[in-house]
Amino acid sequence: MSPDVSAAGTWDALGEAFDEKLPRRTAIAVKPRDGSLGFAYPAPWGCIGWRYDDRKSSGYDEDAVLEWRLAPWLSAGVVGRPVAQTSFVWERQEYRPDLVTRTAAFSDHGLVLAEQFGRAVDGAFTWRFSCGNRALQIFARSVFLVFENRHGWPEWCARDARTLATEGFAVCGSFARWATYAHLEDAEADVLAGALRSGGAAARYLVVELPVRVAPYGSAEITLGLACEGAETARAAAAVTELTPIVGARWDAWLAALPRPEFAQAVQARAYAKCWSVVRLNYHDSPRYGHLVCEALPVYRGYWLWALDAVEWHSNQNPEHTSVHIRRALDLFFEHQREDGFITHAIYLDEAVPGERWARENITQTPHIAWVALRYAQCTGDDAALARWYPRLARFHEYLCATRDRALRNLHLWAVLTSFDCGLDTTAVLQRVTYGEGGPKEAFCYPAIFGAERCRYEQAMALIADRLGNGEGDRWRTEAEQTRAALETHLWDAEKKWFGARHADGSLDTRIGVDGLFPLAYGLVAEERATEARPAFERLLGRYGVHTVAPDEPGFAARHYWRGPAWPKSCALGLFTAQRYFPDLSARVLDGLVRMIALRPSVWECVDAATGEVARGDQGLCATPLISSNVGAGAGIGALLTAGGIDMMTLDGACALAPVENFHWGGVRFDLRRRGRAGWRLTVRAAEQARASIRFRGGPVLEVGAGEIRDF
């Protein structure tokens, strides 16, 4: 199917096959509610079931508070003895956002389960099985579900004849019997003996019996509701008879309302819609911070400074929550700025004092914050917020100049004290400052990324000052030009034709890689110099994206984090560079990004740019999926919008189609959007049961039919 983001059916086109060899099971995520922190993902290999994770704490491990799965035992059948340790094979597994469909065929009896797992009711999951029988004998046996409180929740109790509940969770279905056990071995022994017996209040396991009766080559249905928000919600989820039209309609309505660039290929449109679906899966309605996009479920529960550019790229285009995402994120970091001007690298949900964890070591990250604030104001016209932020931006700039330059070599650039200051954690050229590389660890170095970032920060501050009319624009322009000149003087390598890093001892270390790509991506390089850099740039281009370090450079490692793999962020930087300087290479960069996004379900941190294999950290940990705002889906959206003709890196005020207001009236939704310098656009969407008659002042009456979308 060729996806079209302007029409219904886009969600269905996002379907992706997967199997039990998926590197991390959390690539398959189903949320009980859009803003929920919790999500379900497939249970371990060899199981038919799901795990639920709603932690506030960050971590790379796949941990869960609750797991539910089909037990590997059956009750006695028509031929007598029960079967212990029954086995199955997956015949099909497919994922679409908020809905998974799988088929499992058992090898030691005739049962075949066609499973659907998804969200049709907010606050709950619906788990449906169509039970088929491939045997010539009737299948009349009981299957058993096991619920495991992995973190020791209180005991289960019956709320009514069909609903069982424990703290924070409820399950509803047609159960024959149920019992609790402290040890799963006791439950298995009871099943084989033909009786379930309760194991007491301290039980970790709930075992539920479900009778199944299927005629030869017939079928029977089982539906369960599993709720995070109470027994009533579980009952509503259990009453759902058809998941696909409910889930698909919800997603299609949203996807159809997104900005719609003109893509040259259907696979590009599909990649664009897929990136948006990952963003939506990272929505979080925080009791503390309001509605934001979580940095990167399932790993990071919080918000990152270096993610702000990608958050701006997708939040200003989002018809559901408009620019509130980026405004709240900016406010959050500014509100917790230290007295000395420092702004922390990250704010995590479980911190008592927001930002305290990284602030202990004075680690900040790539300070996109000034130009992101400018683009937000250009898209929304919110100069009041810009005026509120301006003095804080000036203080942060002064902090970085004092601690990352004047106290060091005073080059009119910014240095890093560790690679974690800029987010390129393990890239080869920064190893000496973080870990040491064949010698002692150095105290600081001046990488190209921070030189470019300082220049762009000062360029943005000049435009902010002009916009606010405070008379400080020329001062900032002078600063920016001095920084650009310093970047050329101190970091350009005339022999390798690339930007390098200046070490604490004064030596220049140049490795062709993502660090030196930033001055080009930000448009800080003259055409003549960019032409010189083109051969080095082409060395970075791989089949599955833009290498973070070019092959054959010292320290290159094809499958290790920032040492060589492609990231969506490196692809975005490559696309911005190609669009500006090497337009004939844009299609090649875009193809690599699209291939990376299409490889497997979700959007992944990083992959081998030559083979597409999921990359790993230095300790061997697999890179993670579902990364939303910084290194994955948000960066992909920025690159794809730019490829579609909307420059997401510009500072000249030409923003994308950005919603600045939306409201409902009488079943009709109105979205008012600023369309860059081209003016405004009003989109009217009537619900299925509604119609709208609209009269603009001095104009005719315009009719919008039920279910129709009209632009004015």
XYZ file of C-alpha atoms in Angstrom:
712
model
C 0.000 0.000 0.000
C 1.322 3.473 -0.802
C 0.836 5.639 2.264
C -0.616 9.107 1.925
C -0.499 11.364 4.973
C -3.405 13.360 3.622
C -5.857 10.468 3.617
C -7.352 7.838 5.881
C -5.465 4.575 5.765
C -2.053 5.960 6.722
C -2.131 4.095 10.037
C -2.821 0.813 8.283
C 0.139 1.430 5.964
C 2.405 1.725 9.021
C 2.030 -1.996 9.748
C 5.383 -3.731 10.215
C 6.191 -7.402 10.618
C 8.474 -8.426 13.475
C 9.620 -11.601 15.154
C 11.041 -12.859 18.419
C 14.559 -11.860 17.323
C 13.733 -8.150 17.621
C 16.800 -6.727 19.422
C 14.749 -5.011 22.133
C 11.136 -5.960 22.794
C 10.321 -2.394 23.853
C 10.317 -1.429 20.159
C 6.724 -2.747 20.267
C 4.875 -0.333 22.534
C 1.174 -0.029 23.304
C 0.099 2.710 25.705
C -3.101 2.646 27.785
C -3.538 6.400 27.263
C -1.774 8.977 25.086
C -0.297 10.854 28.047
C 0.473 7.794 30.137
C 4.021 7.162 31.267
C 3.263 3.433 31.246
C 3.292 1.147 28.219
C 3.021 -2.568 27.462
C 5.493 -4.555 25.379
C 5.829 -8.257 24.481
C 6.750 -10.736 27.214
C 10.036 -12.677 26.922
C 10.746 -14.949 23.973
C 8.781 -18.186 24.085
C 5.787 -16.541 25.800
C 2.413 -15.338 24.587
C 1.923 -12.335 26.798
C 2.847 -8.793 27.762
C 4.796 -6.747 30.278
C 3.746 -3.384 31.694
C 6.282 -0.696 32.628
C 5.229 2.561 34.280
C 8.421 3.558 36.088
C 9.409 7.198 36.617
C 13.091 6.334 36.904
C 15.345 6.190 33.841
C 17.300 3.102 32.861
C 18.351 0.973 29.903
C 17.049 -2.278 31.393
C 13.758 -3.789 30.228
C 11.981 -3.922 33.568
C 8.275 -4.184 34.349
C 5.950 -3.971 37.324
C 3.494 -6.527 35.958
C 3.564 -9.362 33.450
C 0.697 -11.439 32.082
C 1.097 -14.465 29.821
C -0.447 -17.749 28.765
C 0.842 -20.536 30.978
C 2.526 -23.510 29.256
C -0.030 -25.980 30.641
C -3.543 -27.169 29.727
C -6.253 -28.911 31.702
C -7.139 -32.552 30.983
C -8.660 -33.097 27.560
C -10.941 -35.598 25.908
C -8.087 -38.084 25.633
C -7.278 -37.947 29.320
C -3.922 -36.709 30.514
C -3.167 -32.984 30.767
C -0.317 -31.584 28.719
C 2.528 -29.920 30.600
C 4.922 -27.484 28.911
C 2.921 -27.158 25.716
C 4.838 -25.378 22.932
C 4.000 -23.099 20.007
C 5.479 -21.227 17.056
C 4.698 -17.693 15.882
C 3.242 -17.805 12.390
C 2.795 -14.048 12.084
C 3.526 -10.954 14.169
C 2.672 -7.429 13.030
C 2.770 -4.039 14.762
C 0.908 -0.824 14.142
C 0.875 2.035 16.651
C -1.315 0.951 19.596
C -2.241 -2.405 18.031
C -0.370 -5.718 17.710
C -1.711 -8.728 15.797
C -0.060 -12.141 16.074
C -0.866 -15.756 15.263
C 0.506 -18.644 17.347
C 0.122 -22.301 16.369
C 0.680 -25.017 18.984
C 2.750 -28.043 18.052
C 1.313 -30.590 20.499
C -2.424 -30.037 19.973
C -4.649 -28.369 17.396
C -5.187 -24.937 18.952
C -4.250 -21.829 16.943
C -4.528 -18.400 18.563
C -5.018 -15.263 16.494
C -4.161 -12.520 18.990
C -5.001 -8.812 18.990
C -3.601 -6.535 21.674
C -4.268 -2.821 21.671
C -5.987 0.238 23.096
C -9.590 0.889 22.194
C -10.588 2.363 25.581
C -8.438 5.021 27.236
C -6.775 3.730 30.381
C -6.895 0.059 29.386
C -5.768 -2.648 26.982
C -8.028 -5.042 25.108
C -6.554 -8.528 24.636
C -8.525 -10.699 22.176
C -7.976 -14.230 20.928
C -9.720 -15.982 18.114
C -9.144 -19.639 19.007
C -9.066 -21.949 15.998
C -8.862 -25.754 16.014
C -6.804 -27.509 13.319
C -7.511 -30.982 14.701
C -10.230 -33.434 13.696
C -11.327 -33.795 17.342
C -13.178 -31.208 19.370
C -10.920 -29.029 21.519
C -12.550 -28.802 24.977
C -9.933 -27.802 27.516
C -8.915 -24.915 29.733
C -5.997 -22.585 29.143
C -4.467 -20.624 31.996
C -3.276 -17.047 32.308
C -0.560 -16.110 34.784
C -0.306 -12.569 36.157
C 2.928 -11.821 37.982
C 3.329 -8.882 40.356
C 7.029 -8.497 39.707
C 7.473 -5.763 42.298
C 5.310 -7.171 45.047
C 1.939 -5.491 44.674
C -0.801 -6.296 47.244
C -3.047 -9.317 46.855
C -5.691 -9.682 44.167
C -9.364 -9.561 45.028
C -12.647 -10.066 43.149
C -14.584 -6.884 42.339
C -17.431 -8.807 40.741
C -18.009 -12.169 39.023
C -15.814 -11.204 36.047
C -13.351 -8.625 37.404
C -10.242 -9.097 39.524
C -8.144 -6.215 40.811
C -4.974 -5.336 42.647
C -3.410 -1.969 43.406
C -3.237 -0.011 40.161
C -4.487 -2.776 37.870
C -7.661 -4.745 37.039
C -8.526 -7.562 34.647
C -11.975 -8.498 33.340
C -12.985 -11.683 31.492
C -15.037 -14.861 31.578
C -13.045 -16.824 34.141
C -13.946 -20.314 35.302
C -11.705 -20.193 38.385
C -8.842 -18.166 39.747
C -6.313 -18.512 42.557
C -3.185 -16.839 43.896
C 0.204 -18.434 44.551
C 3.475 -17.485 46.158
C 5.334 -19.901 43.865
C 4.466 -20.727 40.263
C 5.531 -24.356 40.706
C 2.626 -24.818 43.128
C 0.188 -23.512 40.524
C 1.505 -25.934 37.898
C 1.200 -28.845 40.339
C -2.409 -27.890 41.086
C -3.306 -27.634 37.393
C -1.866 -31.058 36.732
C -3.801 -32.379 39.738
C -6.999 -30.834 38.372
C -7.679 -28.098 40.952
C -6.679 -24.470 41.598
C -6.105 -23.547 45.240
C -5.304 -20.138 46.684
C -1.763 -19.551 47.870
C -2.579 -16.813 50.383
C -2.284 -13.043 50.796
C 1.458 -12.891 50.098
C 0.963 -14.326 46.615
C 3.073 -13.013 43.739
C 1.077 -14.837 41.051
C -2.546 -14.792 39.977
C -3.611 -17.826 37.896
C -6.846 -17.593 35.918
C -8.593 -20.504 34.187
C -10.269 -19.883 30.815
C -12.344 -22.746 29.344
C -12.066 -23.108 25.553
C -14.375 -25.245 23.426
C -13.807 -25.345 19.650
C -15.243 -27.739 17.069
C -12.882 -29.220 14.464
C -11.795 -26.369 12.184
C -14.117 -24.035 14.068
C -13.295 -20.982 16.199
C -14.145 -19.351 19.529
C -13.439 -15.901 20.945
C -11.819 -14.813 24.214
C -11.652 -11.134 25.168
C -10.003 -9.634 28.234
C -9.875 -6.065 29.487
C -6.723 -5.048 31.363
C -6.907 -1.639 32.984
C -4.500 0.722 34.693
C -7.398 2.980 35.701
C -9.883 0.830 37.607
C -12.289 -2.065 37.283
C -14.881 -0.103 35.291
C -12.323 0.665 32.604
C -11.324 -3.007 32.471
C -14.968 -3.971 31.905
C -15.293 -1.422 29.087
C -12.143 -2.770 27.407
C -13.422 -6.359 27.694
C -16.626 -5.347 25.891
C -14.764 -4.272 22.734
C -15.461 -6.652 19.863
C -13.373 -5.092 17.070
C -10.111 -3.272 17.741
C -8.875 -2.332 14.281
C -11.506 0.262 13.237
C -11.362 2.000 16.630
C -7.584 2.301 16.810
C -7.149 3.020 13.114
C -9.728 5.809 13.040
C -8.111 7.570 16.000
C -4.662 7.534 14.432
C -5.821 8.364 10.902
C -7.683 11.468 12.066
C -4.507 12.771 13.693
C -2.112 11.782 10.925
C -4.316 13.421 8.301
C -4.151 16.748 10.169
C -0.329 16.939 10.103
C 1.568 19.240 7.727
C 1.832 17.485 4.384
C 5.045 18.174 2.457
C 5.334 16.970 -1.110
C 7.495 13.850 -1.016
C 9.024 12.354 -4.139
C 8.448 8.762 -2.979
C 5.780 6.939 -0.989
C 8.427 5.428 1.306
C 9.401 8.934 2.384
C 5.803 9.756 3.297
C 5.611 6.502 5.235
C 8.832 7.307 7.136
C 7.411 10.742 7.949
C 4.182 9.271 9.353
C 6.150 6.662 11.282
C 8.298 9.322 12.965
C 5.150 11.165 13.999
C 3.672 7.998 15.499
C 6.768 7.579 17.689
C 6.465 11.169 18.887
C 2.865 10.570 19.912
C 3.846 7.416 21.799
C 6.121 9.632 23.917
C 3.377 12.005 25.072
C 3.373 12.437 28.821
C 0.830 14.256 30.977
C 3.032 14.937 33.982
C 1.281 15.904 37.252
C 4.326 18.060 37.942
C 5.180 19.614 34.580
C 2.001 19.385 32.492
C 1.744 17.987 28.963
C 5.146 17.398 27.373
C 6.881 14.890 25.157
C 9.000 12.528 27.221
C 12.617 12.475 26.109
C 12.919 8.861 25.103
C 10.728 6.093 26.424
C 11.566 3.434 27.409
C 14.998 4.616 28.572
C 14.854 8.254 29.692
C 11.921 9.525 31.700
C 12.494 13.238 31.448
C 13.600 16.073 29.181
C 16.987 16.918 27.627
C 18.528 20.259 26.706
C 20.056 19.005 23.461
C 16.660 17.660 22.351
C 15.071 21.082 22.143
C 15.720 21.560 18.434
C 13.836 18.401 17.503
C 11.060 19.163 20.008
C 10.604 22.509 18.257
C 10.537 20.828 14.856
C 7.671 18.558 15.798
C 5.748 20.550 18.407
C 5.245 23.619 16.231
C 3.674 21.369 13.597
C 1.569 19.223 15.927
C -2.180 19.794 15.433
C -3.006 18.127 18.744
C -1.038 20.209 21.245
C 0.523 22.882 19.007
C 3.529 24.766 20.370
C 2.760 24.031 24.007
C 5.352 21.211 23.942
C 8.299 23.439 23.177
C 7.135 26.397 25.272
C 6.784 24.226 28.348
C 10.121 22.548 27.732
C 11.861 25.926 27.402
C 10.121 27.267 30.503
C 11.142 24.158 32.421
C 14.851 24.633 31.750
C 14.769 28.387 32.316
C 12.855 28.076 35.585
C 15.584 25.820 36.979
C 18.543 27.854 35.774
C 21.181 28.298 38.473
C 22.148 31.704 39.814
C 25.489 31.540 37.992
C 23.651 31.040 34.679
C 24.190 27.275 34.314
C 21.360 25.311 32.630
C 21.377 21.596 33.263
C 21.799 18.869 30.677
C 18.636 16.960 31.658
C 15.633 17.041 33.982
C 14.333 13.629 35.050
C 10.863 12.876 36.368
C 12.066 11.242 39.585
C 14.355 14.098 40.707
C 13.453 15.910 43.930
C 15.161 19.037 42.585
C 14.728 19.276 38.796
C 18.049 18.962 37.000
C 20.076 18.117 40.099
C 21.593 14.885 38.788
C 23.672 16.382 35.970
C 24.141 19.712 37.725
C 26.367 18.045 40.332
C 29.129 17.848 37.721
C 28.232 21.067 35.890
C 27.440 19.103 32.731
C 25.329 20.928 30.219
C 24.671 19.891 26.626
C 24.564 21.324 23.151
C 22.946 24.715 23.780
C 20.420 24.886 20.965
C 18.211 26.784 23.379
C 18.641 30.309 21.943
C 17.806 29.530 18.324
C 15.010 27.186 19.388
C 13.452 30.007 21.439
C 13.738 32.309 18.415
C 12.086 29.820 16.050
C 9.296 29.250 18.559
C 8.545 32.995 18.642
C 8.752 33.280 14.854
C 6.224 30.488 14.453
C 3.811 31.621 17.154
C 4.315 35.375 17.554
C 4.784 34.847 21.309
C 7.192 37.726 21.925
C 6.128 37.937 25.564
C 7.761 34.557 26.223
C 10.815 35.646 24.235
C 11.181 38.783 26.360
C 10.917 36.637 29.492
C 13.623 34.278 28.248
C 16.074 36.832 26.834
C 17.907 37.758 30.075
C 18.186 34.078 30.986
C 19.679 33.312 27.574
C 22.197 36.105 28.064
C 23.165 34.699 31.476
C 23.637 31.209 30.065
C 25.827 32.613 27.283
C 27.972 34.429 29.836
C 28.276 31.269 31.963
C 29.511 29.264 28.961
C 31.938 31.995 27.880
C 33.373 32.254 31.396
C 33.681 28.549 32.186
C 34.180 27.073 28.705
C 36.469 29.717 27.172
C 37.921 32.605 29.205
C 39.035 30.277 32.009
C 40.762 28.060 29.412
C 42.494 29.168 26.168
C 40.212 32.159 25.480
C 39.795 31.416 21.757
C 36.363 33.044 21.404
C 34.938 29.508 21.073
C 33.389 27.167 23.603
C 35.225 24.139 24.955
C 33.868 20.949 26.498
C 35.094 19.553 29.817
C 33.827 16.104 28.786
C 32.182 14.732 25.651
C 28.954 14.524 27.663
C 28.833 18.337 27.463
C 27.876 18.075 23.786
C 26.087 14.706 23.619
C 28.544 13.061 21.218
C 29.461 10.763 24.077
C 31.876 8.371 22.405
C 32.814 10.010 19.117
C 36.494 9.392 18.372
C 37.831 12.941 18.395
C 36.555 13.552 21.960
C 37.910 10.449 23.667
C 40.930 12.165 25.180
C 38.790 14.665 27.099
C 36.414 12.013 28.455
C 38.342 8.782 28.949
C 41.872 9.472 27.802
C 43.073 7.981 24.530
C 46.460 6.291 24.709
C 47.473 8.623 27.499
C 46.180 10.784 30.352
C 42.743 12.379 30.215
C 42.887 16.037 29.201
C 41.044 18.778 31.080
C 39.216 20.277 28.085
C 39.159 20.584 24.317
C 37.481 22.853 21.766
C 35.340 20.763 19.385
C 33.736 22.069 16.205
C 30.244 21.313 17.509
C 30.571 23.839 20.344
C 32.246 26.454 18.155
C 29.388 26.193 15.682
C 26.849 26.228 18.473
C 28.305 29.398 19.989
C 28.148 31.194 16.653
C 24.543 30.135 16.031
C 23.589 31.064 19.598
C 24.932 34.588 19.030
C 23.267 34.868 15.622
C 19.961 33.928 17.245
C 20.473 36.412 20.090
C 20.994 39.187 17.534
C 17.678 38.365 15.867
C 15.932 38.067 19.243
C 17.276 41.478 20.259
C 16.049 42.945 16.956
C 12.665 41.360 17.461
C 12.394 42.765 20.987
C 13.777 46.161 19.910
C 16.247 46.392 22.798
C 19.136 47.803 20.745
C 21.535 44.918 21.445
C 21.402 43.208 18.058
C 24.614 44.706 16.656
C 26.591 43.636 19.737
C 25.478 40.053 19.248
C 26.228 40.163 15.509
C 29.772 41.295 16.294
C 30.154 38.402 18.745
C 28.851 35.921 16.161
C 31.245 37.125 13.474
C 34.199 36.894 15.867
C 33.172 33.324 16.738
C 32.814 32.363 13.079
C 36.265 33.768 12.371
C 37.702 31.857 15.357
C 36.085 28.675 14.083
C 37.911 29.112 10.775
C 41.191 30.130 12.396
C 41.465 27.538 15.135
C 39.431 24.533 13.987
C 39.667 24.317 10.183
C 42.158 21.694 9.051
C 43.579 22.873 5.721
C 45.087 19.461 5.012
C 42.077 17.233 5.785
C 39.570 19.866 4.613
C 37.376 19.404 7.678
C 36.797 20.998 11.060
C 38.675 19.374 13.946
C 38.984 19.689 17.728
C 41.658 21.830 19.418
C 43.152 19.958 22.373
C 44.198 21.522 25.660
C 47.856 21.320 24.564
C 47.052 23.386 21.468
C 47.213 20.574 18.884
C 44.472 20.165 16.292
C 42.902 16.694 16.035
C 40.743 16.138 12.947
C 38.676 12.999 12.360
C 36.115 13.164 9.571
C 32.888 12.830 11.521
C 29.776 14.357 12.958
C 31.651 16.890 15.133
C 32.978 18.728 12.090
C 29.608 18.504 10.361
C 27.940 21.120 12.583
C 29.502 24.263 10.989
C 28.253 23.052 7.598
C 24.782 22.084 8.840
C 24.427 25.547 10.424
C 25.464 27.329 7.222
C 28.526 28.983 8.801
C 30.904 28.049 5.985
C 31.586 29.968 2.777
C 30.752 28.203 -0.483
C 34.425 27.879 -1.439
C 35.296 26.187 1.855
C 32.244 23.926 1.655
C 33.392 22.792 -1.792
C 36.735 21.835 -0.270
C 34.892 19.809 2.414
C 32.734 17.888 -0.049
C 35.008 14.813 -0.449
C 35.146 14.405 3.333
C 31.363 14.826 3.572
C 30.816 12.113 0.966
C 32.918 9.725 3.057
C 30.248 9.952 5.756
C 27.377 8.793 3.555
C 26.303 5.189 4.058
C 23.479 3.005 2.832
C 21.585 3.357 6.144
C 22.396 6.930 6.971
C 25.247 9.311 7.783
C 28.206 7.820 9.661
C 29.151 9.581 12.890
C 32.814 8.806 12.126
C 34.018 8.047 8.615
C 35.333 4.523 7.949
C 39.150 4.314 8.115
C 39.404 7.254 10.515
C 41.271 6.546 13.795
C 38.809 5.318 16.407
C 36.145 4.245 13.890
C 33.896 1.414 15.087
C 31.017 0.558 12.761
C 28.585 -0.660 15.433
C 29.417 1.299 18.565
C 27.335 4.324 19.474
C 28.917 7.602 18.245
C 32.103 5.897 17.007
C 30.769 5.271 13.497
C 27.085 4.209 13.329
C 24.428 6.399 11.730
C 21.956 8.218 13.968
C 18.831 10.047 12.797
C 20.494 13.165 14.236
C 23.588 12.676 12.051
C 21.264 12.101 9.070
C 19.437 15.356 9.817
C 22.730 17.258 9.980
C 23.769 15.618 6.719
C 20.505 16.558 5.041
C 20.747 20.203 6.166
C 24.326 20.304 4.829
C 23.438 18.740 1.492
C 20.398 20.989 0.970
C 22.529 24.078 1.572
C 25.786 23.192 -0.182
C 25.480 19.942 -2.158
C 21.888 19.628 -3.429
C 22.852 16.828 -5.796
C 23.639 14.690 -2.705
C 20.344 15.392 -0.889
C 18.527 12.390 -2.358
C 21.340 10.071 -1.287
C 21.270 11.375 2.304
C 17.480 11.161 2.411
C 17.460 7.595 1.080
C 19.806 6.525 3.884
C 17.600 8.096 6.559
C 14.445 6.514 5.126
C 16.103 3.096 4.976
C 17.145 3.424 8.614
C 13.619 4.359 9.714
C 12.071 1.524 7.686
C 14.365 -1.253 8.935
C 12.223 -2.502 11.834
C 9.396 -1.331 14.103
C 9.983 1.999 15.887
C 12.806 4.485 15.324
C 16.141 3.396 16.766
C 19.006 5.371 18.269
C 21.715 4.188 15.901
C 22.534 1.487 13.362
C 25.522 0.297 11.366
C 25.444 2.674 8.400
C 26.617 -0.056 6.023
C 24.454 -3.015 7.101
C 21.559 -1.587 9.152
C 22.378 -3.809 12.143
C 21.364 -2.227 15.452
C 24.444 -0.630 17.010
C 25.612 -1.022 20.606
C 27.159 0.962 23.404
C 30.791 0.361 24.298
C 29.774 -2.158 26.977
C 27.744 -4.168 24.467
C 24.268 -2.905 25.359
C 21.965 -2.753 22.341
C 20.915 0.718 21.232
C 17.306 1.497 22.068
C 14.109 2.017 20.055
C 11.234 4.461 20.580
C 13.646 7.376 21.084
C 11.437 10.387 20.498
C 12.608 13.907 20.588
C 16.355 14.138 20.112
C 18.104 11.324 18.312
C 15.253 9.633 16.523
C 11.779 10.590 15.442
C 12.048 14.339 16.041
C 15.306 14.597 14.122
C 13.737 12.497 11.362
C 10.764 14.856 11.153
C 13.080 17.868 10.891
C 15.049 16.247 8.077
C 11.982 15.018 6.197
C 10.228 18.392 6.427
C 13.382 20.049 5.098
C 13.531 17.541 2.255
C 9.875 18.359 1.576
C 10.687 22.027 1.066
C 10.347 23.485 4.578
C 13.738 24.606 5.933
C 13.763 23.570 9.599
C 17.225 25.010 10.224
C 16.599 28.538 9.027
C 16.641 31.526 11.390
C 15.028 33.937 8.917
C 11.459 33.499 10.130
C 10.201 31.144 7.424
C 8.629 28.581 9.736
C 6.690 25.536 8.711
C 2.934 25.272 8.896
C 2.710 25.841 12.632
C -0.545 25.674 14.625
C -0.771 28.544 17.088
C -4.318 27.973 18.305
C -6.961 25.299 18.180
C -10.420 25.100 19.690
C -13.702 23.198 19.452
C -17.204 24.498 18.988
C -20.350 22.480 18.367
C -18.518 19.331 17.331
C -16.264 21.244 14.955
C -12.522 21.720 15.456
C -10.766 24.886 14.278
C -6.973 24.987 13.819
C -5.444 28.402 13.182
C -1.908 28.116 11.858
C 0.808 30.541 10.909
C 2.280 29.630 7.532
C 5.687 31.271 7.784
C 5.883 34.528 5.896
C 3.029 33.456 3.623
C 0.319 34.376 6.115
C -2.262 32.270 7.959
C -4.328 29.174 7.355
C -7.525 28.057 9.055
C -8.403 24.366 8.993
C -11.941 23.307 9.913
C -12.671 19.668 10.738
C -16.226 18.577 11.412
C -16.961 15.471 13.476
C -18.803 12.608 11.796
C -22.100 13.804 13.236
C -21.532 17.557 12.814
C -21.755 20.224 10.114
C -20.444 23.778 10.130
C -21.607 26.957 8.451
C -18.890 29.615 8.615
C -19.133 33.254 7.552
C -15.940 35.299 7.430
C -16.483 39.007 7.949
C -17.692 40.477 4.679
C -17.553 37.102 2.937
C -19.894 34.306 1.895
C -21.148 31.460 4.060
C -18.888 28.392 3.720
C -20.268 24.942 4.446
C -18.252 22.088 5.973
C -19.945 18.701 5.822
C -19.929 15.960 8.451
C -16.498 14.353 8.692
C -15.042 16.831 6.190
C -11.757 18.755 6.424
C -11.612 22.173 4.747
C -8.775 24.706 4.474
C -9.384 28.445 4.111
